[in-house]
mmCIF file of C-alpha atoms and ligand atoms in Angstrom:
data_model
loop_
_atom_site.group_PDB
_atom_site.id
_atom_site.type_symbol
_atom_site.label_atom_id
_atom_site.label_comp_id
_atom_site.label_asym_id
_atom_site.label_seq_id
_atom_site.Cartn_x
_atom_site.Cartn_y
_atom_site.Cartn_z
ATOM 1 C CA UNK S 627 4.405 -23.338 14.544
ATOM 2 C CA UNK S 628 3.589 -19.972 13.268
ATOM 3 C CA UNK S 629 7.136 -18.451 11.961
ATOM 4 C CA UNK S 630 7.861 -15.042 13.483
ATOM 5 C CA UNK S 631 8.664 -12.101 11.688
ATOM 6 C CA UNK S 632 7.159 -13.286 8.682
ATOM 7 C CA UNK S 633 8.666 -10.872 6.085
ATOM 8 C CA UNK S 634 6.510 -8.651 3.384
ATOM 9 C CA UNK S 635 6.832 -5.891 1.135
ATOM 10 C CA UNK S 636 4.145 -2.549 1.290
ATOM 11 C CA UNK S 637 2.701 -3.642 -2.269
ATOM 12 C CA UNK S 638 4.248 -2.658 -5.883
ATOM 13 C CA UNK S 639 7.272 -4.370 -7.259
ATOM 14 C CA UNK S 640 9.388 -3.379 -10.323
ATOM 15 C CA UNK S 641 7.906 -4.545 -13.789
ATOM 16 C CA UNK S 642 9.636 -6.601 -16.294
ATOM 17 C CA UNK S 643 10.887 -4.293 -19.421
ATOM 18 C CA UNK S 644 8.651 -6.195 -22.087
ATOM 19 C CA UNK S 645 5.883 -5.189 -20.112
ATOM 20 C CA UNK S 646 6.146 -1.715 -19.599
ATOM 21 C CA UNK S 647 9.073 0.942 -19.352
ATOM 22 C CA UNK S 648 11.454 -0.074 -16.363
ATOM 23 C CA UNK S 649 11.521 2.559 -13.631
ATOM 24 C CA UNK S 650 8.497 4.441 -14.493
ATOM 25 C CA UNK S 651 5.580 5.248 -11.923
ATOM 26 C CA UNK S 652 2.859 4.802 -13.403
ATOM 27 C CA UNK S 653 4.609 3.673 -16.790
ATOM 28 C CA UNK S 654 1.996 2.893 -19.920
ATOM 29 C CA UNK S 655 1.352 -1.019 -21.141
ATOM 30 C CA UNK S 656 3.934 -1.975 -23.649
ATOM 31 C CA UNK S 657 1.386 -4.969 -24.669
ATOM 32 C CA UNK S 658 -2.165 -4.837 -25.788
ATOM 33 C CA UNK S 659 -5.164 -6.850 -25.764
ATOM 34 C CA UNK S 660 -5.277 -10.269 -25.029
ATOM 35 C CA UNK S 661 -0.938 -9.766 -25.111
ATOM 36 C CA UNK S 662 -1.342 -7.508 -22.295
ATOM 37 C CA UNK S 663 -3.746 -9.572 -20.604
ATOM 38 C CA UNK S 664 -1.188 -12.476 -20.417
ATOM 39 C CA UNK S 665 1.647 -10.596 -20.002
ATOM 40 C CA UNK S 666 0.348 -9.458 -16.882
ATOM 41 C CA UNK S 667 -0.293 -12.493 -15.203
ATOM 42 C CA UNK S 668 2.947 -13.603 -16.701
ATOM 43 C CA UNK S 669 4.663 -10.810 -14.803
ATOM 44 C CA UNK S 670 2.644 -11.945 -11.689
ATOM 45 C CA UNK S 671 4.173 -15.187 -11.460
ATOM 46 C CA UNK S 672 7.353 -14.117 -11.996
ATOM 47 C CA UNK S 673 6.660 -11.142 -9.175
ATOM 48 C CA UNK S 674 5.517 -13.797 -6.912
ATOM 49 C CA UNK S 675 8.779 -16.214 -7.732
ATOM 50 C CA UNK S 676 11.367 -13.463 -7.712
ATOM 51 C CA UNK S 677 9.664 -12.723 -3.722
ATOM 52 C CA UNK S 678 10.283 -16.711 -3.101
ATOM 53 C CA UNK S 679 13.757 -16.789 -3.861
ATOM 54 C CA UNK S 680 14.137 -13.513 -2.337
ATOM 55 C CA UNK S 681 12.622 -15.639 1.196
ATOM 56 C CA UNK S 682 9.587 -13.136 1.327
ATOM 57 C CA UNK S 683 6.791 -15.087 3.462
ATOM 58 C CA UNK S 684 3.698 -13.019 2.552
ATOM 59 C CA UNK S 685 3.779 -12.879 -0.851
ATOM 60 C CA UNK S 686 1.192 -10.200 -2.938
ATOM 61 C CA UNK S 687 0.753 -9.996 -6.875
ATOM 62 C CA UNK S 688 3.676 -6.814 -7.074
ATOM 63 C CA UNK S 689 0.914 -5.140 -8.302
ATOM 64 C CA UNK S 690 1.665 -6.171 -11.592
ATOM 65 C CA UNK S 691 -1.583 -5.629 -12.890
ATOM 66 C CA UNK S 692 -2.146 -1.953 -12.456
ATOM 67 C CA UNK S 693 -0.743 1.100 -13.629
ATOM 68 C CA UNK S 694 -1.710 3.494 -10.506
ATOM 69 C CA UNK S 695 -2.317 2.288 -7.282
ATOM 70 C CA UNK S 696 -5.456 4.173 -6.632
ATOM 71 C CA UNK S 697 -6.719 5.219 -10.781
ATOM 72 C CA UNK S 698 -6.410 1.269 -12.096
ATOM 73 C CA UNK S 699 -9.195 0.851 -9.143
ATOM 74 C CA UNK S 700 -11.545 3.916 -10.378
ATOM 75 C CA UNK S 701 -11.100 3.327 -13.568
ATOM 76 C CA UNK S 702 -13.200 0.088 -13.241
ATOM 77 C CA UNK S 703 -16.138 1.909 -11.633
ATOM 78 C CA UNK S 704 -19.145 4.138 -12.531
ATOM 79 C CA UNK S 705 -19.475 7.457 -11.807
ATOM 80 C CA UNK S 706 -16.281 8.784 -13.020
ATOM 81 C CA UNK S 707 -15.351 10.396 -16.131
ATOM 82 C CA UNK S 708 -11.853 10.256 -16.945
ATOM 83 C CA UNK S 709 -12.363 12.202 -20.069
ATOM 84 C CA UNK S 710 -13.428 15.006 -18.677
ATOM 85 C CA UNK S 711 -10.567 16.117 -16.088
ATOM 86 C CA UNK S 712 -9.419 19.169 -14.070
ATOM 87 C CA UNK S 713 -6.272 19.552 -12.087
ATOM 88 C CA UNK S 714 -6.228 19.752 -8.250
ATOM 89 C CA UNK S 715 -4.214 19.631 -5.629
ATOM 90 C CA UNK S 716 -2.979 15.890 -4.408
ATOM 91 C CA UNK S 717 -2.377 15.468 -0.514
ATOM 92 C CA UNK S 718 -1.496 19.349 -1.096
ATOM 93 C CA UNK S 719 1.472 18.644 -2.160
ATOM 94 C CA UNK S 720 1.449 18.892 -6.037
ATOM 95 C CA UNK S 721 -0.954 19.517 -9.051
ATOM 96 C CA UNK S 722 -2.566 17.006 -11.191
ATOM 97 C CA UNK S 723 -5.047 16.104 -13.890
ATOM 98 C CA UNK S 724 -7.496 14.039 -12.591
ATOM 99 C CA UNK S 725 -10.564 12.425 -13.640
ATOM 100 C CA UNK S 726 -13.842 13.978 -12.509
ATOM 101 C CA UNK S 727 -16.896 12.546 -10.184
ATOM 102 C CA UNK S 728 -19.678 12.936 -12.766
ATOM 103 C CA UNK S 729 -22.790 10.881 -11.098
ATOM 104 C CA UNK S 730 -22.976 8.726 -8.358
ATOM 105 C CA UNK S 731 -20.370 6.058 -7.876
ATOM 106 C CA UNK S 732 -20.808 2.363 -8.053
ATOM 107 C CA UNK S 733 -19.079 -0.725 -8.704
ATOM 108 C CA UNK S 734 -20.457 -3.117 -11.218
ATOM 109 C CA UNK S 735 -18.377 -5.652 -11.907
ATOM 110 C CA UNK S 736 -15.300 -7.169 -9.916
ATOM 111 C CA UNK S 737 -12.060 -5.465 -10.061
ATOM 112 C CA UNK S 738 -9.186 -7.442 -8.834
ATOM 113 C CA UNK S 739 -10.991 -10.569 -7.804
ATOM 114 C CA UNK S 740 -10.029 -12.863 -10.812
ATOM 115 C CA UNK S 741 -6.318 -11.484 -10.272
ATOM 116 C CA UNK S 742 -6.691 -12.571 -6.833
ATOM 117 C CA UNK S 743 -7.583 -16.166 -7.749
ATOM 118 C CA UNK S 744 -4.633 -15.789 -10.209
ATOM 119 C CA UNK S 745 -2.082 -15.353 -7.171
ATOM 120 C CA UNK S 746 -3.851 -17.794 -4.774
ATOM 121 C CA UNK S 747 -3.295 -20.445 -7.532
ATOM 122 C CA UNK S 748 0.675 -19.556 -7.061
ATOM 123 C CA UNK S 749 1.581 -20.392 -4.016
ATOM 124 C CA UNK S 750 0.753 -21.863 -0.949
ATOM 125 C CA UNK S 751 2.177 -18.811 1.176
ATOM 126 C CA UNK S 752 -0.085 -15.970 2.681
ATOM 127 C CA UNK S 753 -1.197 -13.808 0.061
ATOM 128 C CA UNK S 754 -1.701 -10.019 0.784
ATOM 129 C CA UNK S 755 -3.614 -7.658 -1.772
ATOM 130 C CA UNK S 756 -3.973 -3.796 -1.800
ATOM 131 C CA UNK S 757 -6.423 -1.828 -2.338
ATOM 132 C CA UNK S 758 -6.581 2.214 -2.192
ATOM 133 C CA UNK S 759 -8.277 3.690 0.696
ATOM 134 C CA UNK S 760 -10.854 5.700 0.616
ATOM 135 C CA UNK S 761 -9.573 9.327 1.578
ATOM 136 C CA UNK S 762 -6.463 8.619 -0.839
ATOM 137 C CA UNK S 763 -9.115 7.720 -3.424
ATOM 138 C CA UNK S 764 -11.085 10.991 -3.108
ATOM 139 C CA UNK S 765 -7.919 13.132 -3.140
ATOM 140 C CA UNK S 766 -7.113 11.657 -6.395
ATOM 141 C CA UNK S 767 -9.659 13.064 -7.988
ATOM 142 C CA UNK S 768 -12.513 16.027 -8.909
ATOM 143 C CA UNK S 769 -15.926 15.491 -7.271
ATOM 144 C CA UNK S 770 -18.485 17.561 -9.329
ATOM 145 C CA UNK S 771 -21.386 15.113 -7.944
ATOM 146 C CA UNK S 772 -21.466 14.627 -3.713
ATOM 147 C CA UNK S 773 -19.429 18.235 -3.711
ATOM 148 C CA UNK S 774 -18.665 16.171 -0.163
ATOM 149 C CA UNK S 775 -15.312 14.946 0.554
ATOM 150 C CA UNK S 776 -16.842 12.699 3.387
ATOM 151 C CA UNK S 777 -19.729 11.625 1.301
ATOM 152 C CA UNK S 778 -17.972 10.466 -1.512
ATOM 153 C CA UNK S 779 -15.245 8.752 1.228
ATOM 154 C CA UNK S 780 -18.222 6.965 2.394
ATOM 155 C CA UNK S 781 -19.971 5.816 -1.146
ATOM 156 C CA UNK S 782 -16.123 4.217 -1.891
ATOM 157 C CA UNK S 783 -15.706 2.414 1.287
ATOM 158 C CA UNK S 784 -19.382 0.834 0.594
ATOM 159 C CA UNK S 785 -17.364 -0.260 -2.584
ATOM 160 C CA UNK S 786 -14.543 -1.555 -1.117
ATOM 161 C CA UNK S 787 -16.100 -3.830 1.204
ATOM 162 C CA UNK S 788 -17.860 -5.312 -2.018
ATOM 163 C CA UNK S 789 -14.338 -6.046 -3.542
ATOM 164 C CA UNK S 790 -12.787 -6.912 -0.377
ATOM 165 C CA UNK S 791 -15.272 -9.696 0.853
ATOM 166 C CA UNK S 792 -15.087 -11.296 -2.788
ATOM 167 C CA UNK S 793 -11.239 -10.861 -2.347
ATOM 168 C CA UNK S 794 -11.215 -12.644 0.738
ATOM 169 C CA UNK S 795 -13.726 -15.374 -0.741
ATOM 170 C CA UNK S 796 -10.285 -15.644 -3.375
ATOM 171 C CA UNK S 797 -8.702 -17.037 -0.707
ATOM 172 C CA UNK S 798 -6.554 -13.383 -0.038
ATOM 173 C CA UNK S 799 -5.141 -13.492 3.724
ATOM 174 C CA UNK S 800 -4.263 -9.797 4.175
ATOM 175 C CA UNK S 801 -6.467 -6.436 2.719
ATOM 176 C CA UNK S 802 -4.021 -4.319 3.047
ATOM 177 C CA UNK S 803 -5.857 -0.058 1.736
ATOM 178 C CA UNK S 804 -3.153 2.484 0.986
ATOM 179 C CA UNK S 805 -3.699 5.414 2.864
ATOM 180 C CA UNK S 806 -1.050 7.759 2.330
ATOM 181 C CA UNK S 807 -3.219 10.246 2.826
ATOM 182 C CA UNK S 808 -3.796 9.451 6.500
ATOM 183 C CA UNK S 809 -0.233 11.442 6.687
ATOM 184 C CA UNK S 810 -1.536 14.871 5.267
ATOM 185 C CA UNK S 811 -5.263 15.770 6.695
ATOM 186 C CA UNK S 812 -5.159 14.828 10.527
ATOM 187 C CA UNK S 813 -8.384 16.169 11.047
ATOM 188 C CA UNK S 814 -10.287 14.682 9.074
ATOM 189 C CA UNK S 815 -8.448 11.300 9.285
ATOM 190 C CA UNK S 816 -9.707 11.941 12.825
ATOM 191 C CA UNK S 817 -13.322 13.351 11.748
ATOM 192 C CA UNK S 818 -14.598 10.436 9.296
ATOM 193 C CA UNK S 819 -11.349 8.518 7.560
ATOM 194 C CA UNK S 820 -10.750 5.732 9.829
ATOM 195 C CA UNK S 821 -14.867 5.748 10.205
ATOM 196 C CA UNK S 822 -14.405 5.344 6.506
ATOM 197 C CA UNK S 823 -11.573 2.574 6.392
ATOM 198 C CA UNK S 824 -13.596 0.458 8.917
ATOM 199 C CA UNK S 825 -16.992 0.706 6.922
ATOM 200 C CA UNK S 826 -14.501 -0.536 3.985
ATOM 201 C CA UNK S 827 -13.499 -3.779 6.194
ATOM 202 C CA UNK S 828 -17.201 -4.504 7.915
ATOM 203 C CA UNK S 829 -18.100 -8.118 7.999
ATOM 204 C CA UNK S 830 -14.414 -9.370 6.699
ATOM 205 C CA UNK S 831 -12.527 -12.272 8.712
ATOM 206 C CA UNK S 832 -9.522 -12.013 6.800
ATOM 207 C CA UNK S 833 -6.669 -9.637 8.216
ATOM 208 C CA UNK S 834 -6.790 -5.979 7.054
ATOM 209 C CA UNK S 835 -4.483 -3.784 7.218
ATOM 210 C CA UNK S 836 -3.555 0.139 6.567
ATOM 211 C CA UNK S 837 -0.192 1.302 4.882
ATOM 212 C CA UNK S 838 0.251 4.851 6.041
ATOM 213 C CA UNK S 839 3.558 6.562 4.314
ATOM 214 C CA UNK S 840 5.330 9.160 2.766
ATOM 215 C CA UNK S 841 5.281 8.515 -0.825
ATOM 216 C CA UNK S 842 7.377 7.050 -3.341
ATOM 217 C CA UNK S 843 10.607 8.085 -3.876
ATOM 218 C CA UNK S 844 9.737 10.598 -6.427
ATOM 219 C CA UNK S 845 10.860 14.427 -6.423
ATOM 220 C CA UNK S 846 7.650 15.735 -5.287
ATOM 221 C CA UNK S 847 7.759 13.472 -2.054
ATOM 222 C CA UNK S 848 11.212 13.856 -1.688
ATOM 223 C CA UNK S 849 10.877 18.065 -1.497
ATOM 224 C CA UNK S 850 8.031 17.578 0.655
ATOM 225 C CA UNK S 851 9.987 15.539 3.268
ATOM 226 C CA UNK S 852 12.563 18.096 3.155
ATOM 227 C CA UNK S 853 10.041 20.435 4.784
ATOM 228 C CA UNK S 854 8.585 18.304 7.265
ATOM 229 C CA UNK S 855 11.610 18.868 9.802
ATOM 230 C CA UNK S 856 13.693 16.862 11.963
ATOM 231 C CA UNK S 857 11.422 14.730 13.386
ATOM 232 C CA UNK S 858 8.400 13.566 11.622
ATOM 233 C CA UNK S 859 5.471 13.010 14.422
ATOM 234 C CA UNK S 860 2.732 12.819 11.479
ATOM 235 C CA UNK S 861 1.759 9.213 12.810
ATOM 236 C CA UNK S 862 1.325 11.126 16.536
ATOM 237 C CA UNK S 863 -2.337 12.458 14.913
ATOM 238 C CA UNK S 864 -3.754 9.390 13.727
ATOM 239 C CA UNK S 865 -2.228 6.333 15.642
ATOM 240 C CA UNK S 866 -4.133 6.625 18.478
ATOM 241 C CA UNK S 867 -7.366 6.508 16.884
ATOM 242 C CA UNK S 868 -6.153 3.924 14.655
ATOM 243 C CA UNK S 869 -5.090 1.664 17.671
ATOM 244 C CA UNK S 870 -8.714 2.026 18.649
ATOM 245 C CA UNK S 871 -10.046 1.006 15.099
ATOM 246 C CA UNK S 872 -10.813 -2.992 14.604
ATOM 247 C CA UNK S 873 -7.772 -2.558 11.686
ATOM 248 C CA UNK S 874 -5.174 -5.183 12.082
ATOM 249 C CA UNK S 875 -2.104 -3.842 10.991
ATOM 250 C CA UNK S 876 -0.816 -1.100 10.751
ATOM 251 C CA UNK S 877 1.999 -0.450 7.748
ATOM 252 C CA UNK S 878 4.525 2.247 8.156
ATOM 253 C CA UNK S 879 7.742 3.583 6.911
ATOM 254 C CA UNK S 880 10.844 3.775 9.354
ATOM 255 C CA UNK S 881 14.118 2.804 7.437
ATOM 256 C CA UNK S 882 15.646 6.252 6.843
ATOM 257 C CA UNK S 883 13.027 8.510 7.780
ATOM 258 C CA UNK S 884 13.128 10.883 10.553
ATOM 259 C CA UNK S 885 9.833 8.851 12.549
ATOM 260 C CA UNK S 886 10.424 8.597 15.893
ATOM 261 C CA UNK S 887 10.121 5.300 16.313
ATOM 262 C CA UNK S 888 8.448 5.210 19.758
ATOM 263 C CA UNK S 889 5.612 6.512 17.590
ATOM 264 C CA UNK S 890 4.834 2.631 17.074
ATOM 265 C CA UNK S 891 3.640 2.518 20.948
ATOM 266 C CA UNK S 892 0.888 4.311 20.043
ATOM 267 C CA UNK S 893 -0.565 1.350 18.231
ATOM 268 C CA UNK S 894 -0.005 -1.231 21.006
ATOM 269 C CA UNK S 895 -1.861 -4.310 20.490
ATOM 270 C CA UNK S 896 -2.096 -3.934 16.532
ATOM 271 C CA UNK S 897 0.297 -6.132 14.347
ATOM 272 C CA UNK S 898 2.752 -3.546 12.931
ATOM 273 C CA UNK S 899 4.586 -3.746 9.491
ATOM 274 C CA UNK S 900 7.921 -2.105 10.391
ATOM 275 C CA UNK S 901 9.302 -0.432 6.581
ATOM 276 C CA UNK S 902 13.052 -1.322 7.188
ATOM 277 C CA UNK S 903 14.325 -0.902 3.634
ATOM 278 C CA UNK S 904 14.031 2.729 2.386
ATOM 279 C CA UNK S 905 12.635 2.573 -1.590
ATOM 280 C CA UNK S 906 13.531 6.201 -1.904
ATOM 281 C CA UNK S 907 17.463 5.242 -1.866
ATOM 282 C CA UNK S 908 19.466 3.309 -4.410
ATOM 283 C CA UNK S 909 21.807 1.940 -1.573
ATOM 284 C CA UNK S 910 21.380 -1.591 -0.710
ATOM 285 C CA UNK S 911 20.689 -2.336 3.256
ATOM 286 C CA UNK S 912 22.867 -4.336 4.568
ATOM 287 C CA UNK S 913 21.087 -7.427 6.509
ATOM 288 C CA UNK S 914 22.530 -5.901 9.830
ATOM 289 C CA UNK S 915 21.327 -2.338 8.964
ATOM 290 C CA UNK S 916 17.432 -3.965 8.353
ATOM 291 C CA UNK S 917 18.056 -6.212 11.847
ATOM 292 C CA UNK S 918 19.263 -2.574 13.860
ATOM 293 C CA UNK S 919 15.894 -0.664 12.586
ATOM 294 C CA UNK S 920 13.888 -4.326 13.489
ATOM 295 C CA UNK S 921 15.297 -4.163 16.989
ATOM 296 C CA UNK S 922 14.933 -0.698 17.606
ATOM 297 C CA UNK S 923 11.103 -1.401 16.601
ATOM 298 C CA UNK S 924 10.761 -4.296 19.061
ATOM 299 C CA UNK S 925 11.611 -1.855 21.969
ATOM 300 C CA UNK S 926 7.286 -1.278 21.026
ATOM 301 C CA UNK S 927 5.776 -3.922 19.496
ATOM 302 C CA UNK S 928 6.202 -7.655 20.382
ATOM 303 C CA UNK S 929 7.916 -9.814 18.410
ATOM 304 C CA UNK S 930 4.359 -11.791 17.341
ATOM 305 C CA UNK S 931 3.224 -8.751 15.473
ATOM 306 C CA UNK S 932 6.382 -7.543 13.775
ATOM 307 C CA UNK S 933 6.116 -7.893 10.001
ATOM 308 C CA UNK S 934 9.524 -6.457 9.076
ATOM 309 C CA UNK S 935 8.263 -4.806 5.494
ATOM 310 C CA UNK S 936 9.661 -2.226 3.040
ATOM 311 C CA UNK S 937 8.818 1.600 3.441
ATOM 312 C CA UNK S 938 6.529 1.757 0.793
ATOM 313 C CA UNK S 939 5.831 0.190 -3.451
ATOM 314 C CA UNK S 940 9.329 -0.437 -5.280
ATOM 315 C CA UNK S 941 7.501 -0.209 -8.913
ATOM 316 C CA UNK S 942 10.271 2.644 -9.776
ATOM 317 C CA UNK S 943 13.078 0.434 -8.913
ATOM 318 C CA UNK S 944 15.049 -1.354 -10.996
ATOM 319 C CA UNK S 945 14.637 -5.044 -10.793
ATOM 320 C CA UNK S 946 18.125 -5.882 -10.103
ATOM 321 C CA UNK S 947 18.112 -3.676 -7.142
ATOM 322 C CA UNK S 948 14.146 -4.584 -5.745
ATOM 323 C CA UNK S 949 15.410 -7.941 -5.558
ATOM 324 C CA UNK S 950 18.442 -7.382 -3.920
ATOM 325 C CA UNK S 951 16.650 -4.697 -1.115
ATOM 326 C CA UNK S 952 14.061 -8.398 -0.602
ATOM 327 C CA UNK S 953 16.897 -10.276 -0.030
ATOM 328 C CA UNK S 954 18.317 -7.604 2.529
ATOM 329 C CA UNK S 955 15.474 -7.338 4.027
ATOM 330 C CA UNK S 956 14.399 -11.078 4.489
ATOM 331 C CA UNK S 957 18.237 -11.856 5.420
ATOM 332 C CA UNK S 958 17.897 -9.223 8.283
ATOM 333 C CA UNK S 959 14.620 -10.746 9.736
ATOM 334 C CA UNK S 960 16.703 -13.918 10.299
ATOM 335 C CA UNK S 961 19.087 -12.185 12.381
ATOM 336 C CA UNK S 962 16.860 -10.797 14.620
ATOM 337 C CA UNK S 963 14.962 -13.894 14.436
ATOM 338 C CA UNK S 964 17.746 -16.293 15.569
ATOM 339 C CA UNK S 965 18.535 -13.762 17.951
ATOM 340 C CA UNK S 966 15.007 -13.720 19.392
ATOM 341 C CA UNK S 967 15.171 -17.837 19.617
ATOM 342 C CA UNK S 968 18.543 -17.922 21.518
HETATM 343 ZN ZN1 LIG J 2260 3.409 3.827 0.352
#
């Protein structure tokens, strides 16, 4: 019998010290070479047993093997020249150096696939892997080539599908693309991004899914939040589409945020990973904090496609406190589960 509320986390988990600086984003290798090589999948098995004990039951790599969620990706393509870089606006919200869109984009050689095979090897559990999405991939960077946000959205979904089909041939269960982006430009989310994120997922029989957020806990996303008022309807603009896309899950950030939470209606019929541990705090969740935001989520989605989930990547945690926000959050999901079998 299929378990319900089989518990998950959005993607990224802390990485051990030897490997690179603790509670960094996007901290640099400590390791090079054929060290680093290692040491990465060394860190992915102990990722992938730190979410066991924790009693996670879909269990992804932590991400252990990247340094960025969406540059580690475009780094391993062609058409991009991270030499030559400009700075631009990301999701309008702050400046950044960013590689530049010299030629046309392809993808030559697998990126994550022998990874994937890596993690399958692991465990017997469902195995999720991310990917970025396509408008979150564009905004990360300067396009001196398609000059066309939608055109170059469109040449990396093409890509994506490559590396997603040979991820699900890994043996991958759930393709989960990051789309934080999906929060910032409505209209064109609307216009061509979901068009986008379903070209990425075409001919796939594996689940897919979208994580939709609001950033790390960082200062930049933080301040931003702080503007965005006392009720955050962002989701309002795109769910309804997205409940209309053939996307299978939806991921989204609740614990702590200022969502309405009847948002999730909007997305009836989808599976729904409900973020009930906030990674932007350093406070614990109790298990009966996790199981209030779980029920308050089942008011509109049924119980078969609740994936109680964390708001978004832990990476900048520490360790000591990523596993103990698992544990919460698995130990919550049995509360409501009993609760749901009595
Ligand atoms: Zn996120």
């Amino acid at each position: 019998m299929k378990r319900l509320l089989p518990t998950a986390t959005a993607g990224s988990l802390p990485k051990p010290a030897w490997l690179a600086e603790p509670e960094k984003l996007w901290s640099p290798w400590k390791l090079h070479g054929a060290e680093l090589a290692e040491g990465k999948r060394d860190a992915l098995r102990l990722s992938v047993q730190e979410q066991q004990v924790a009693g996670i039951d879909i269990v992804s790599d932590g991400e252990q093997s990247r340094q960025h969620f969406v540059t580690t990706f475009i780094e391993h393509l062609d058409g991009v020249d991270f030499e030559k870089r400009q700075t631009v606006r990301i999701r309008d919200r702050y400046d950044a150096s960013v590689p530049t869109v010299v030629g046309p984009v392809s993808r030559s050689r697998p990126v994550f696939v022998e990874d994937a095979r890596f993690l399958r090897r692991q465990t017997q559990q469902p195995i999720k892997w991310a990917l970025p999405g396509p408008m979150t991939m564009i905004d990360t960077l300067y396009d001196a080539h398609y000059k066309s946000r939608e055109k170059l959205a469109w040449e990396f979904a093409k890509i994506l599908n490559q590396e997603a089909r040979e991820l699900e041939a890994a043996g991958v269960d759930i393709i989960q693309f990051d789309e934080p982006a999906f929060n910032v430009f409505f209209d064109e989310v609307n216009d061509w991004g979901i068009a986008a994120l379903e070209r990425a997922i075409e001919g796939l029989r594996c689940e897919t899914a979208v994580h939709i957020c609001y950033g790390y806990g960082i200062k930049a996303n933080t301040d931003w939040k702080k503007t965005l008022g006392a009720e955050w309807r962002q989701y309002e603009r795109t769910f309804p589409k997205l409940q209309a896309s053939g996307i299978g899950m939806v991921s989204l950030e609740c614990q702590n945020s200022r969502v309405p939470m009847d948002l999730i209606e909007l997305l009836r019929g989808k599976q729904v990973m409900v973020g009930a541990i906030d990674v932007a705090s350093e406070t614990v969740e109790t298990p009966e904090e996790v199981a209030a935001t779980l029920r308050k989520a089942l008011q509109f989605v049924d119980a078969d496609k609740l994936f109680p989930c964390t708001n978004c990547g832990m990476a900048p945690l520490s360790r000591t406190l990523a596993r103990a926000k698992l544990e919460a959050l698995s130990a919550g999901a049995a509360i409501v589960r009993n609760e749901l079998a009595h």
